[in-house]
């Protein structure tokens, strides 16, 4: 079946602009996660949803970052007033299908570059 | 919160040799430990995981061991092949069900001919 997909694959923006990153989880997965991966580092947790609600948003770095999952499927990560330090690969993962509910399956990521 | 340390940061082995990557974690409540392989520019892919109710798990050339007392877990790859070359990440989770993963900093494995 289809895996986790993310769009766009690359996003270049200017400092101060607003961006939206989209994640389509595996069909039927109830949990959805956002991580951020800087060059040479492991993924860093941002937020996760169980259904439509944000179950844990403790990883969001500040109030410029916000995420939604209004229908319990697709999620959008929104970043306001982007800064150069926001440049990274933003990864989405989903879990909760039949079988192992723990396993998180990752999407290909969106590479965000803030100029 | 949880802290995961991973060593070594780089590892070079000859084809056919074994490779071992080690991780430690800080939160005794962690009970789920996956390992991901990430090739350059690609998504992390789960290669094996272990839960705290077992001490070892094997899948063909890959094995993972867990020492809960010492809060250590390790990845073992035997009979390495060039296609094993990638960055490997260990991770830990506190509840094991729909919970955030805390990742190590990664190990770049290079398998040479």
mmCIF file of C-alpha atoms in Angstrom:
data_model
loop_
_atom_site.group_PDB
_atom_site.id
_atom_site.type_symbol
_atom_site.label_atom_id
_atom_site.label_comp_id
_atom_site.label_asym_id
_atom_site.label_seq_id
_atom_site.Cartn_x
_atom_site.Cartn_y
_atom_site.Cartn_z
ATOM 1 C CA UNK A 1 0.000 0.000 0.000
ATOM 2 C CA UNK A 2 0.966 3.638 -0.190
ATOM 3 C CA UNK A 3 3.394 4.920 2.388
ATOM 4 C CA UNK A 4 3.549 8.274 4.102
ATOM 5 C CA UNK A 5 3.778 11.106 1.604
ATOM 6 C CA UNK A 6 4.835 14.713 2.104
ATOM 7 C CA UNK A 7 4.558 17.797 -0.051
ATOM 8 C CA UNK A 8 6.379 19.747 -1.193
ATOM 9 C CA UNK A 9 9.614 17.790 -1.322
ATOM 10 C CA UNK A 10 11.563 21.047 -1.312
ATOM 11 C CA UNK A 11 10.583 24.519 -0.198
ATOM 12 C CA UNK A 12 12.729 27.613 -0.498
ATOM 13 C CA UNK A 13 11.441 30.749 1.162
ATOM 14 C CA UNK A 14 12.667 34.096 2.383
ATOM 15 C CA UNK A 15 13.158 35.076 5.970
ATOM 16 C CA UNK A 16 9.918 36.334 7.461
ATOM 17 C CA UNK A 17 7.609 34.428 5.123
ATOM 18 C CA UNK A 18 4.916 31.916 6.067
ATOM 19 C CA UNK A 19 5.116 28.269 4.958
ATOM 20 C CA UNK A 20 2.869 25.233 5.106
ATOM 21 C CA UNK A 21 4.114 21.673 4.908
ATOM 22 C CA UNK A 22 1.708 18.808 4.245
ATOM 23 C CA UNK A 23 1.727 15.195 5.387
ATOM 24 C CA UNK A 24 -0.474 12.342 4.160
ATOM 25 C CA UNK A 25 -0.192 9.418 6.580
ATOM 26 C CA UNK A 26 -0.700 5.758 5.820
ATOM 27 C CA UNK A 27 -4.407 5.098 5.495
ATOM 28 C CA UNK A 28 -5.926 3.968 8.769
ATOM 29 C CA UNK A 29 -3.054 5.141 10.964
ATOM 30 C CA UNK A 30 -4.401 7.003 13.953
ATOM 31 C CA UNK A 31 -1.186 8.604 15.177
ATOM 32 C CA UNK A 32 0.783 11.192 13.202
ATOM 33 C CA UNK A 33 4.116 12.734 14.168
ATOM 34 C CA UNK A 34 6.222 15.633 12.999
ATOM 35 C CA UNK A 35 9.986 15.647 13.451
ATOM 36 C CA UNK A 36 12.715 18.024 12.328
ATOM 37 C CA UNK A 37 16.103 16.791 11.168
ATOM 38 C CA UNK A 38 19.070 19.118 10.880
ATOM 39 C CA UNK A 39 22.123 18.142 8.867
ATOM 40 C CA UNK A 40 24.107 15.396 10.577
ATOM 41 C CA UNK A 41 21.611 14.985 13.401
ATOM 42 C CA UNK A 42 18.876 12.575 14.368
ATOM 43 C CA UNK A 43 15.223 13.519 13.956
ATOM 44 C CA UNK A 44 13.954 15.779 16.721
ATOM 45 C CA UNK A 45 10.359 15.462 17.879
ATOM 46 C CA UNK A 46 8.007 18.399 17.322
ATOM 47 C CA UNK A 47 4.391 17.290 17.813
ATOM 48 C CA UNK A 48 2.159 14.268 17.575
ATOM 49 C CA UNK A 49 -1.545 13.779 16.959
ATOM 50 C CA UNK A 50 -3.785 10.973 18.107
ATOM 51 C CA UNK A 51 -6.763 11.376 15.806
ATOM 52 C CA UNK A 52 -7.572 15.058 15.390
ATOM 53 C CA UNK A 53 -6.090 16.301 18.645
ATOM 54 C CA UNK A 54 -2.503 17.208 19.448
ATOM 55 C CA UNK A 55 -1.590 14.697 22.142
ATOM 56 C CA UNK A 56 1.890 16.113 22.715
ATOM 57 C CA UNK A 57 3.208 19.397 21.321
ATOM 58 C CA UNK A 58 6.124 19.716 23.716
ATOM 59 C CA UNK A 59 8.687 19.702 20.909
ATOM 60 C CA UNK A 60 7.442 22.785 19.095
ATOM 61 C CA UNK A 61 10.294 25.288 19.499
ATOM 62 C CA UNK A 62 8.140 28.419 19.824
ATOM 63 C CA UNK A 63 4.763 29.919 18.943
ATOM 64 C CA UNK A 64 5.748 30.452 15.316
ATOM 65 C CA UNK A 65 5.175 26.733 14.790
ATOM 66 C CA UNK A 66 1.678 25.276 14.629
ATOM 67 C CA UNK A 67 0.193 22.073 13.272
ATOM 68 C CA UNK A 68 -3.320 20.857 12.545
ATOM 69 C CA UNK A 69 -4.998 17.605 11.634
ATOM 70 C CA UNK A 70 -8.654 18.630 11.267
ATOM 71 C CA UNK A 71 -10.102 15.348 9.976
ATOM 72 C CA UNK A 72 -7.745 12.908 11.617
ATOM 73 C CA UNK A 73 -5.860 12.123 8.436
ATOM 74 C CA UNK A 74 -3.834 14.767 6.570
ATOM 75 C CA UNK A 75 -1.791 17.135 8.692
ATOM 76 C CA UNK A 76 -0.288 20.541 7.962
ATOM 77 C CA UNK A 77 2.693 22.026 9.765
ATOM 78 C CA UNK A 78 2.619 25.803 9.644
ATOM 79 C CA UNK A 79 5.583 28.066 10.299
ATOM 80 C CA UNK A 80 5.111 31.812 10.616
ATOM 81 C CA UNK A 81 7.786 34.477 10.217
ATOM 82 C CA UNK A 82 10.376 31.937 9.128
ATOM 83 C CA UNK A 83 13.960 32.341 10.302
ATOM 84 C CA UNK A 84 17.184 31.000 8.800
ATOM 85 C CA UNK A 85 17.476 28.641 11.769
ATOM 86 C CA UNK A 86 14.264 26.925 10.672
ATOM 87 C CA UNK A 87 16.099 25.438 7.697
ATOM 88 C CA UNK A 88 16.004 21.646 8.044
ATOM 89 C CA UNK A 89 14.264 18.548 6.727
ATOM 90 C CA UNK A 90 10.801 18.211 8.238
ATOM 91 C CA UNK A 91 9.780 14.582 8.560
ATOM 92 C CA UNK A 92 6.326 13.193 9.124
ATOM 93 C CA UNK A 93 5.609 9.715 10.453
ATOM 94 C CA UNK A 94 2.478 7.723 11.189
ATOM 95 C CA UNK A 95 1.639 4.695 13.273
ATOM 96 C CA UNK A 96 -1.298 2.791 14.693
ATOM 97 C CA UNK A 97 -2.325 0.414 11.960
ATOM 98 C CA UNK A 98 -3.007 -3.271 12.385
ATOM 99 C CA UNK A 99 -0.194 -5.239 13.904
ATOM 100 C CA UNK A 100 2.402 -3.210 15.732
ATOM 101 C CA UNK A 101 0.934 0.080 16.882
ATOM 102 C CA UNK A 102 4.372 1.268 17.952
ATOM 103 C CA UNK A 103 6.108 1.258 14.588
ATOM 104 C CA UNK A 104 6.473 4.699 13.103
ATOM 105 C CA UNK A 105 6.724 4.865 9.315
ATOM 106 C CA UNK A 106 8.386 7.945 7.957
ATOM 107 C CA UNK A 107 7.687 10.028 4.900
ATOM 108 C CA UNK A 108 10.426 11.321 2.581
ATOM 109 C CA UNK A 109 10.491 14.705 4.258
ATOM 110 C CA UNK A 110 10.255 18.308 3.120
ATOM 111 C CA UNK A 111 13.553 20.116 2.849
ATOM 112 C CA UNK A 112 12.937 23.690 3.982
ATOM 113 C CA UNK A 113 15.494 26.344 3.133
ATOM 114 C CA UNK A 114 15.052 29.839 4.541
ATOM 115 C CA UNK A 115 17.176 32.423 2.769
ATOM 116 C CA UNK B 1 13.056 14.036 29.429
ATOM 117 C CA UNK B 2 14.706 11.121 27.662
ATOM 118 C CA UNK B 3 18.296 11.420 26.426
ATOM 119 C CA UNK B 4 19.801 8.917 23.977
ATOM 120 C CA UNK B 5 23.514 8.730 23.288
ATOM 121 C CA UNK B 6 24.924 6.779 20.352
ATOM 122 C CA UNK B 7 28.436 5.577 19.560
ATOM 123 C CA UNK B 8 30.449 5.543 17.419
ATOM 124 C CA UNK B 9 29.586 8.464 15.172
ATOM 125 C CA UNK B 10 31.372 6.810 12.246
ATOM 126 C CA UNK B 11 32.271 3.182 11.637
ATOM 127 C CA UNK B 12 34.198 1.666 8.769
ATOM 128 C CA UNK B 13 34.303 -2.102 8.282
ATOM 129 C CA UNK B 14 35.380 -4.416 5.520
ATOM 130 C CA UNK B 15 32.775 -6.370 3.635
ATOM 131 C CA UNK B 16 31.962 -9.561 5.497
ATOM 132 C CA UNK B 17 32.978 -8.218 8.901
ATOM 133 C CA UNK B 18 30.555 -7.450 11.729
ATOM 134 C CA UNK B 19 29.482 -3.989 12.862
ATOM 135 C CA UNK B 20 28.253 -3.010 16.318
ATOM 136 C CA UNK B 21 26.566 0.259 17.246
ATOM 137 C CA UNK B 22 25.781 1.077 20.861
ATOM 138 C CA UNK B 23 23.227 3.331 22.508
ATOM 139 C CA UNK B 24 22.416 4.339 26.042
ATOM 140 C CA UNK B 25 19.239 5.910 27.315
ATOM 141 C CA UNK B 26 18.408 7.800 30.483
ATOM 142 C CA UNK B 27 14.712 7.259 31.204
ATOM 143 C CA UNK B 28 14.055 3.951 32.952
ATOM 144 C CA UNK B 29 10.422 4.184 31.813
ATOM 145 C CA UNK B 30 11.446 3.731 28.154
ATOM 146 C CA UNK B 31 10.291 0.379 26.870
ATOM 147 C CA UNK B 32 10.450 0.494 23.065
ATOM 148 C CA UNK B 33 13.707 0.760 21.126
ATOM 149 C CA UNK B 34 13.667 0.885 17.314
ATOM 150 C CA UNK B 35 16.598 1.167 14.928
ATOM 151 C CA UNK B 36 16.321 3.102 11.681
ATOM 152 C CA UNK B 37 18.528 3.077 8.600
ATOM 153 C CA UNK B 38 18.741 6.260 6.562
ATOM 154 C CA UNK B 39 20.422 6.445 3.187
ATOM 155 C CA UNK B 40 21.526 9.830 1.868
ATOM 156 C CA UNK B 41 18.538 11.978 1.000
ATOM 157 C CA UNK B 42 16.065 9.233 1.900
ATOM 158 C CA UNK B 43 13.548 8.652 4.654
ATOM 159 C CA UNK B 44 14.480 6.756 7.831
ATOM 160 C CA UNK B 45 13.435 3.114 7.505
ATOM 161 C CA UNK B 46 12.842 0.785 10.429
ATOM 162 C CA UNK B 47 15.152 -2.211 10.331
ATOM 163 C CA UNK B 48 14.494 -3.810 13.706
ATOM 164 C CA UNK B 49 12.992 -2.971 17.076
ATOM 165 C CA UNK B 50 12.932 -4.443 20.557
ATOM 166 C CA UNK B 51 10.665 -4.079 23.529
ATOM 167 C CA UNK B 52 11.749 -4.156 27.141
ATOM 168 C CA UNK B 53 10.219 -7.551 27.833
ATOM 169 C CA UNK B 54 12.930 -9.297 25.753
ATOM 170 C CA UNK B 55 16.706 -9.134 25.851
ATOM 171 C CA UNK B 56 17.554 -9.990 22.258
ATOM 172 C CA UNK B 57 15.928 -10.106 18.846
ATOM 173 C CA UNK B 58 17.299 -11.332 15.535
ATOM 174 C CA UNK B 59 16.282 -10.876 11.933
ATOM 175 C CA UNK B 60 18.644 -12.575 9.489
ATOM 176 C CA UNK B 61 21.937 -10.625 9.624
ATOM 177 C CA UNK B 62 20.647 -8.054 12.096
ATOM 178 C CA UNK B 63 20.272 -8.422 15.850
ATOM 179 C CA UNK B 64 19.517 -6.080 18.699
ATOM 180 C CA UNK B 65 20.317 -6.625 22.378
ATOM 181 C CA UNK B 66 18.889 -4.776 25.352
ATOM 182 C CA UNK B 67 20.234 -4.450 28.880
ATOM 183 C CA UNK B 68 17.550 -2.718 30.913
ATOM 184 C CA UNK B 69 19.616 -2.619 34.076
ATOM 185 C CA UNK B 70 22.438 -0.750 32.403
ATOM 186 C CA UNK B 71 20.090 1.129 30.039
ATOM 187 C CA UNK B 72 22.096 -0.038 27.029
ATOM 188 C CA UNK B 73 20.983 -1.408 23.694
ATOM 189 C CA UNK B 74 23.063 -2.372 20.694
ATOM 190 C CA UNK B 75 22.684 -3.139 17.002
ATOM 191 C CA UNK B 76 24.725 -5.968 15.530
ATOM 192 C CA UNK B 77 25.106 -6.469 11.786
ATOM 193 C CA UNK B 78 26.907 -9.599 10.644
ATOM 194 C CA UNK B 79 28.381 -10.398 7.242
ATOM 195 C CA UNK B 80 28.203 -6.755 6.224
ATOM 196 C CA UNK B 81 27.594 -5.867 2.591
ATOM 197 C CA UNK B 82 28.192 -2.614 0.681
ATOM 198 C CA UNK B 83 24.443 -1.958 0.670
ATOM 199 C CA UNK B 84 24.548 -1.793 4.473
ATOM 200 C CA UNK B 85 26.397 1.534 4.113
ATOM 201 C CA UNK B 86 24.107 4.229 5.543
ATOM 202 C CA UNK B 87 23.455 6.245 8.694
ATOM 203 C CA UNK B 88 21.878 4.245 11.497
ATOM 204 C CA UNK B 89 19.815 5.828 14.276
ATOM 205 C CA UNK B 90 18.736 4.290 17.535
ATOM 206 C CA UNK B 91 15.700 5.649 19.346
ATOM 207 C CA UNK B 92 13.772 5.212 22.568
ATOM 208 C CA UNK B 93 10.172 5.714 23.506
ATOM 209 C CA UNK B 94 8.648 6.083 26.952
ATOM 210 C CA UNK B 95 5.345 4.308 26.517
ATOM 211 C CA UNK B 96 5.718 2.240 23.396
ATOM 212 C CA UNK B 97 2.326 3.146 22.005
ATOM 213 C CA UNK B 98 1.780 6.300 19.993
ATOM 214 C CA UNK B 99 4.542 8.091 21.798
ATOM 215 C CA UNK B 100 7.352 10.297 20.599
ATOM 216 C CA UNK B 101 10.718 8.822 19.723
ATOM 217 C CA UNK B 102 13.932 10.302 21.074
ATOM 218 C CA UNK B 103 16.735 9.622 18.613
ATOM 219 C CA UNK B 104 20.469 9.211 18.982
ATOM 220 C CA UNK B 105 22.808 11.320 16.881
ATOM 221 C CA UNK B 106 23.442 8.588 14.335
ATOM 222 C CA UNK B 107 26.274 6.334 13.178
ATOM 223 C CA UNK B 108 27.594 6.565 9.662
ATOM 224 C CA UNK B 109 28.500 3.023 8.612
ATOM 225 C CA UNK B 110 30.807 2.543 5.654
ATOM 226 C CA UNK B 111 31.305 -0.967 4.330
ATOM 227 C CA UNK B 112 34.375 -1.187 2.134
ATOM 228 C CA UNK B 113 35.194 -3.840 -0.446
#
